């Protein structure tokens, strides 16, 4: 009994310790966003004497937060919807033909695609986008971000769909349903946990995406939130308090989305990892 209590205590200490480590950067960001430069110079962790809400007002004006957040919402929503639409169908097609060697090979190709560094593709992608007229367009960013997130999403869908009983599809096929109707009416509703999981993960990645935005979105009118963070850092001076205020504002939409969908994430991740 003592041994069990000791192990339980150590587990709780570890869990709470890790929670503090992961939450502390967020708390420090909020703390610094309400402090002045002088207070930050004295002590980073000390509480502010007065809450400086003007940091948020000035940050929104200087970083053009309203427009950049609109761009981030458009790019994130578009890329997530594109990934879900394509990856769900691709994952279903591969999963139901997984007994064939060619489809198992295709899954290996997807895994290999995830290992290609973005930096090796920057120059050819830039030249291709310039020739196609997709530079400084939100559509171009949506397609590129969705393309980089697609392999992981397809592999997650493959693992999840292989856990679904094929008998339901066979019964629907005998009733006269076509493949498209079987997928939309029977299979896709059963994929809700993994669909929500992929939507949340892709939304987090797309919202925080920097490399693609730096490459494609260079005009102020189409810049996303991560790109606008740089306006607070100059060659000779930096305003960390306004930078953290802008960062806190940019966190709000994606944190709300995560909290609304978090109950589906563990279930989707666990089921999607099953290889069978």
CSV table of C-alpha atoms in Angstrom, one decimal:
chain,number,residue,atom,x,y,z
A,1,UNK,CA,0.0,0.0,0.0
A,2,UNK,CA,2.8,2.4,0.9
A,3,UNK,CA,4.6,1.6,-2.3
A,4,UNK,CA,1.4,2.3,-4.3
A,5,UNK,CA,0.9,5.6,-2.6
A,6,UNK,CA,4.5,6.7,-3.2
A,7,UNK,CA,4.2,5.8,-6.9
A,8,UNK,CA,0.9,7.7,-7.2
A,9,UNK,CA,2.5,10.7,-5.4
A,10,UNK,CA,5.5,10.7,-7.7
A,11,UNK,CA,3.2,10.5,-10.8
A,12,UNK,CA,1.2,13.5,-9.6
A,13,UNK,CA,4.4,15.5,-8.9
A,14,UNK,CA,5.7,14.7,-12.4
A,15,UNK,CA,2.4,15.6,-14.1
A,16,UNK,CA,2.0,18.9,-12.2
A,17,UNK,CA,5.6,19.7,-12.8
A,18,UNK,CA,5.3,19.2,-16.5
A,19,UNK,CA,2.1,21.2,-16.6
A,20,UNK,CA,3.9,24.1,-14.9
A,21,UNK,CA,6.8,23.9,-17.4
A,22,UNK,CA,4.5,24.0,-20.4
A,23,UNK,CA,2.1,26.7,-19.0
A,24,UNK,CA,4.8,29.0,-17.7
A,25,UNK,CA,5.7,30.5,-21.1
A,26,UNK,CA,2.1,31.5,-21.6
A,27,UNK,CA,1.8,33.0,-18.2
A,28,UNK,CA,5.0,35.0,-18.6
A,29,UNK,CA,3.7,36.3,-22.0
A,30,UNK,CA,0.5,37.5,-20.4
A,31,UNK,CA,2.5,39.1,-17.5
A,32,UNK,CA,5.0,40.9,-19.8
A,33,UNK,CA,2.1,42.2,-22.0
A,34,UNK,CA,0.8,44.2,-19.0
A,35,UNK,CA,4.2,45.7,-18.0
A,36,UNK,CA,6.1,48.8,-19.0
A,37,UNK,CA,9.6,48.7,-20.4
A,38,UNK,CA,11.0,50.0,-17.1
A,39,UNK,CA,9.2,47.3,-15.1
A,40,UNK,CA,10.4,44.6,-17.5
A,41,UNK,CA,14.0,45.9,-17.2
A,42,UNK,CA,13.8,45.7,-13.4
A,43,UNK,CA,12.4,42.1,-13.3
A,44,UNK,CA,10.8,39.9,-15.9
A,45,UNK,CA,8.9,37.8,-13.4
A,46,UNK,CA,7.7,40.6,-11.0
A,47,UNK,CA,4.1,41.6,-11.1
A,48,UNK,CA,3.3,45.0,-12.7
A,49,UNK,CA,2.6,47.9,-10.4
A,50,UNK,CA,-0.1,49.1,-12.9
A,51,UNK,CA,-1.8,47.1,-15.7
A,52,UNK,CA,-0.7,48.8,-18.9
A,53,UNK,CA,-3.6,48.1,-21.2
A,54,UNK,CA,-2.2,50.7,-23.7
A,55,UNK,CA,0.3,48.0,-24.8
A,56,UNK,CA,-2.7,46.1,-26.4
A,57,UNK,CA,-4.1,49.2,-28.0
A,58,UNK,CA,-0.7,50.3,-29.5
A,59,UNK,CA,0.1,46.7,-30.5
A,60,UNK,CA,-3.2,46.4,-32.5
A,61,UNK,CA,-2.5,49.6,-34.3
A,62,UNK,CA,1.2,49.1,-35.0
A,63,UNK,CA,0.9,45.5,-36.1
A,64,UNK,CA,-2.4,46.0,-37.9
A,65,UNK,CA,-3.8,43.1,-35.9
A,66,UNK,CA,-7.3,43.3,-37.3
A,67,UNK,CA,-6.2,42.8,-40.9
A,68,UNK,CA,-3.5,40.3,-40.1
A,69,UNK,CA,-5.9,38.2,-38.0
A,70,UNK,CA,-8.4,38.3,-40.8
A,71,UNK,CA,-5.7,37.0,-43.2
A,72,UNK,CA,-4.7,34.3,-40.6
A,73,UNK,CA,-8.4,33.2,-40.3
A,74,UNK,CA,-8.8,32.9,-44.0
A,75,UNK,CA,-5.6,31.0,-44.6
A,76,UNK,CA,-6.1,28.7,-41.6
A,77,UNK,CA,-9.8,27.9,-42.4
A,78,UNK,CA,-9.0,27.4,-46.1
A,79,UNK,CA,-6.1,25.1,-45.5
A,80,UNK,CA,-7.9,23.0,-42.9
A,81,UNK,CA,-10.9,22.5,-45.1
A,82,UNK,CA,-8.7,21.6,-48.1
A,83,UNK,CA,-6.7,19.1,-46.0
A,84,UNK,CA,-9.9,17.5,-44.6
A,85,UNK,CA,-11.6,17.2,-47.9
A,86,UNK,CA,-8.6,15.7,-49.8
A,87,UNK,CA,-7.0,13.7,-47.0
A,88,UNK,CA,-10.3,12.0,-45.9
A,89,UNK,CA,-11.0,10.7,-49.4
A,90,UNK,CA,-7.4,9.7,-50.0
A,91,UNK,CA,-7.1,8.0,-46.7
A,92,UNK,CA,-10.3,6.1,-47.3
A,93,UNK,CA,-9.2,4.9,-50.8
A,94,UNK,CA,-5.8,3.7,-49.5
A,95,UNK,CA,-7.2,2.1,-46.3
A,96,UNK,CA,-9.7,0.0,-48.2
A,97,UNK,CA,-7.1,-1.1,-50.7
A,98,UNK,CA,-4.4,-1.6,-48.1
A,99,UNK,CA,-4.0,-5.3,-48.9
A,100,UNK,CA,-2.4,-4.3,-52.2
A,101,UNK,CA,1.3,-3.6,-52.2
A,102,UNK,CA,1.1,-0.5,-54.3
A,103,UNK,CA,-1.1,1.3,-51.7
A,104,UNK,CA,1.1,0.3,-48.8
A,105,UNK,CA,4.0,1.7,-50.8
A,106,UNK,CA,2.1,4.9,-51.3
A,107,UNK,CA,1.8,5.2,-47.5
A,108,UNK,CA,5.6,4.9,-47.2
A,109,UNK,CA,6.0,7.6,-49.8
A,110,UNK,CA,3.8,9.9,-47.7
A,111,UNK,CA,5.9,9.1,-44.7
A,112,UNK,CA,9.0,10.0,-46.6
A,113,UNK,CA,7.5,13.3,-47.8
A,114,UNK,CA,7.1,14.4,-44.2
A,115,UNK,CA,10.9,14.1,-43.7
A,116,UNK,CA,11.8,16.6,-46.5
A,117,UNK,CA,13.0,19.9,-45.0
A,118,UNK,CA,11.1,23.0,-46.2
A,119,UNK,CA,14.4,24.8,-46.8
A,120,UNK,CA,15.2,22.4,-49.7
A,121,UNK,CA,12.0,23.4,-51.5
A,122,UNK,CA,12.0,27.1,-50.9
A,123,UNK,CA,13.7,28.3,-54.1
A,124,UNK,CA,11.8,26.0,-56.6
A,125,UNK,CA,8.5,26.8,-54.8
A,126,UNK,CA,9.2,30.5,-55.0
A,127,UNK,CA,10.0,30.4,-58.7
A,128,UNK,CA,6.9,28.2,-59.4
A,129,UNK,CA,4.7,30.6,-57.5
A,130,UNK,CA,6.1,33.6,-59.2
A,131,UNK,CA,5.5,32.0,-62.7
A,132,UNK,CA,1.9,31.1,-61.7
A,133,UNK,CA,1.2,34.5,-60.2
A,134,UNK,CA,0.4,33.1,-56.7
A,135,UNK,CA,2.9,35.3,-54.8
A,136,UNK,CA,1.2,37.6,-52.2
A,137,UNK,CA,-2.1,35.7,-52.5
A,138,UNK,CA,-3.9,34.0,-49.7
A,139,UNK,CA,-5.0,31.3,-52.1
A,140,UNK,CA,-1.4,30.4,-52.8
A,141,UNK,CA,-0.6,30.2,-49.0
A,142,UNK,CA,-3.7,28.0,-48.5
A,143,UNK,CA,-2.6,25.5,-51.1
A,144,UNK,CA,1.0,25.4,-49.9
A,145,UNK,CA,0.2,25.0,-46.2
A,146,UNK,CA,-2.4,22.3,-47.0
A,147,UNK,CA,0.1,20.5,-49.2
A,148,UNK,CA,2.7,20.3,-46.4
A,149,UNK,CA,0.1,19.1,-43.9
A,150,UNK,CA,-1.5,16.6,-46.2
A,151,UNK,CA,0.8,13.6,-45.7
A,152,UNK,CA,0.3,13.5,-41.9
A,153,UNK,CA,-3.5,13.9,-42.3
A,154,UNK,CA,-3.7,11.1,-44.8
A,155,UNK,CA,-1.8,8.7,-42.7
A,156,UNK,CA,-4.0,9.5,-39.7
A,157,UNK,CA,-7.1,8.9,-41.7
A,158,UNK,CA,-5.7,5.6,-43.0
A,159,UNK,CA,-5.0,4.3,-39.5
A,160,UNK,CA,-8.5,5.3,-38.3
A,161,UNK,CA,-10.4,4.0,-41.3
A,162,UNK,CA,-8.8,0.6,-41.0
A,163,UNK,CA,-10.4,0.2,-37.6
A,164,UNK,CA,-13.9,0.7,-39.0
A,165,UNK,CA,-15.9,-2.5,-39.8
A,166,UNK,CA,-16.1,-2.9,-43.6
A,167,UNK,CA,-19.4,-4.9,-43.1
A,168,UNK,CA,-21.4,-1.7,-42.9
A,169,UNK,CA,-20.1,-0.6,-46.3
A,170,UNK,CA,-20.8,-4.0,-47.8
A,171,UNK,CA,-24.3,-4.0,-46.5
A,172,UNK,CA,-24.9,-0.5,-47.9
A,173,UNK,CA,-23.5,-1.7,-51.3
A,174,UNK,CA,-25.9,-4.6,-51.4
A,175,UNK,CA,-28.7,-2.1,-50.8
A,176,UNK,CA,-27.7,-0.3,-54.0
A,177,UNK,CA,-25.6,2.6,-52.5
A,178,UNK,CA,-22.8,3.8,-54.7
A,179,UNK,CA,-19.2,4.4,-53.4
A,180,UNK,CA,-19.7,8.2,-53.1
A,181,UNK,CA,-22.9,7.8,-51.0
A,182,UNK,CA,-21.3,5.1,-48.8
A,183,UNK,CA,-18.4,7.4,-48.0
A,184,UNK,CA,-20.5,10.6,-47.4
A,185,UNK,CA,-23.4,8.9,-45.5
A,186,UNK,CA,-21.8,6.0,-43.7
A,187,UNK,CA,-18.0,6.3,-43.5
A,188,UNK,CA,-17.4,10.0,-43.0
A,189,UNK,CA,-19.8,10.4,-40.0
A,190,UNK,CA,-17.9,7.6,-38.3
A,191,UNK,CA,-14.7,9.5,-38.8
A,192,UNK,CA,-15.7,12.4,-36.6
A,193,UNK,CA,-13.1,11.9,-33.8
A,194,UNK,CA,-10.1,11.7,-36.2
A,195,UNK,CA,-11.5,14.5,-38.4
A,196,UNK,CA,-11.8,16.9,-35.4
A,197,UNK,CA,-8.3,15.9,-34.3
A,198,UNK,CA,-6.8,16.6,-37.7
A,199,UNK,CA,-8.7,19.9,-37.9
A,200,UNK,CA,-7.4,21.1,-34.5
A,201,UNK,CA,-3.8,20.0,-35.3
A,202,UNK,CA,-3.8,21.5,-38.8
A,203,UNK,CA,-5.4,24.7,-37.5
A,204,UNK,CA,-2.6,25.1,-34.9
A,205,UNK,CA,0.1,24.5,-37.5
A,206,UNK,CA,-1.5,26.8,-40.1
A,207,UNK,CA,-2.2,29.6,-37.6
A,208,UNK,CA,1.4,29.6,-36.4
A,209,UNK,CA,3.0,28.9,-39.9
A,210,UNK,CA,5.9,31.2,-40.5
A,211,UNK,CA,8.1,29.7,-43.3
A,212,UNK,CA,5.3,29.6,-45.9
A,213,UNK,CA,4.1,33.1,-45.0
A,214,UNK,CA,7.6,34.5,-45.2
A,215,UNK,CA,8.0,33.0,-48.6
A,216,UNK,CA,4.6,33.8,-50.2
A,217,UNK,CA,3.0,36.6,-48.2
A,218,UNK,CA,5.3,39.6,-48.4
A,219,UNK,CA,2.9,42.5,-48.9
A,220,UNK,CA,1.4,44.1,-45.7
A,221,UNK,CA,-2.2,43.6,-47.0
A,222,UNK,CA,-1.8,39.8,-47.0
A,223,UNK,CA,0.5,39.3,-44.0
A,224,UNK,CA,-0.6,36.9,-41.3
A,225,UNK,CA,-0.2,37.1,-37.5
A,226,UNK,CA,3.3,35.5,-37.3
A,227,UNK,CA,4.7,37.9,-39.9
A,228,UNK,CA,3.4,40.9,-38.1
A,229,UNK,CA,5.2,40.0,-34.9
A,230,UNK,CA,8.4,41.4,-36.5
A,231,UNK,CA,7.2,45.0,-36.6
A,232,UNK,CA,8.1,45.2,-32.9
A,233,UNK,CA,11.8,44.3,-33.4
A,234,UNK,CA,14.1,46.8,-35.1
A,235,UNK,CA,17.8,47.1,-35.8
A,236,UNK,CA,18.4,49.3,-32.8
A,237,UNK,CA,15.4,48.8,-30.5
A,238,UNK,CA,12.7,46.2,-29.6
A,239,UNK,CA,9.4,46.6,-27.8
A,240,UNK,CA,8.9,43.2,-26.1
A,241,UNK,CA,5.8,44.3,-24.1
A,242,UNK,CA,3.8,45.3,-27.2
A,243,UNK,CA,5.2,42.1,-28.9
A,244,UNK,CA,3.8,40.0,-26.1
A,245,UNK,CA,0.5,41.9,-26.1
A,246,UNK,CA,0.1,41.1,-29.8
A,247,UNK,CA,1.1,37.5,-29.2
A,248,UNK,CA,-1.6,37.2,-26.5
A,249,UNK,CA,-4.2,38.6,-28.8
A,250,UNK,CA,-3.2,36.2,-31.6
A,251,UNK,CA,-3.5,33.3,-29.2
A,252,UNK,CA,-7.2,33.9,-28.3
A,253,UNK,CA,-9.0,32.5,-31.4
A,254,UNK,CA,-6.9,29.3,-31.7
A,255,UNK,CA,-7.0,28.6,-27.9
A,256,UNK,CA,-10.8,28.9,-28.0
A,257,UNK,CA,-11.0,26.5,-31.0
A,258,UNK,CA,-8.7,24.1,-29.2
A,259,UNK,CA,-10.7,24.2,-26.0
A,260,UNK,CA,-14.0,23.5,-27.9
A,261,UNK,CA,-12.5,20.5,-29.7
A,262,UNK,CA,-10.2,19.0,-27.1
A,263,UNK,CA,-12.5,16.2,-26.0
A,264,UNK,CA,-12.1,14.6,-29.4
A,265,UNK,CA,-8.3,14.8,-29.7
A,266,UNK,CA,-7.2,12.0,-27.5
A,267,UNK,CA,-9.8,9.6,-29.0
A,268,UNK,CA,-8.8,10.5,-32.5
A,269,UNK,CA,-5.1,10.3,-31.9
A,270,UNK,CA,-5.4,6.9,-30.3
A,271,UNK,CA,-7.6,5.4,-33.0
A,272,UNK,CA,-5.5,7.0,-35.8
A,273,UNK,CA,-2.4,5.4,-34.4
A,274,UNK,CA,-3.8,1.9,-34.8
A,275,UNK,CA,-2.1,0.1,-37.7
A,276,UNK,CA,-3.9,-3.2,-37.5
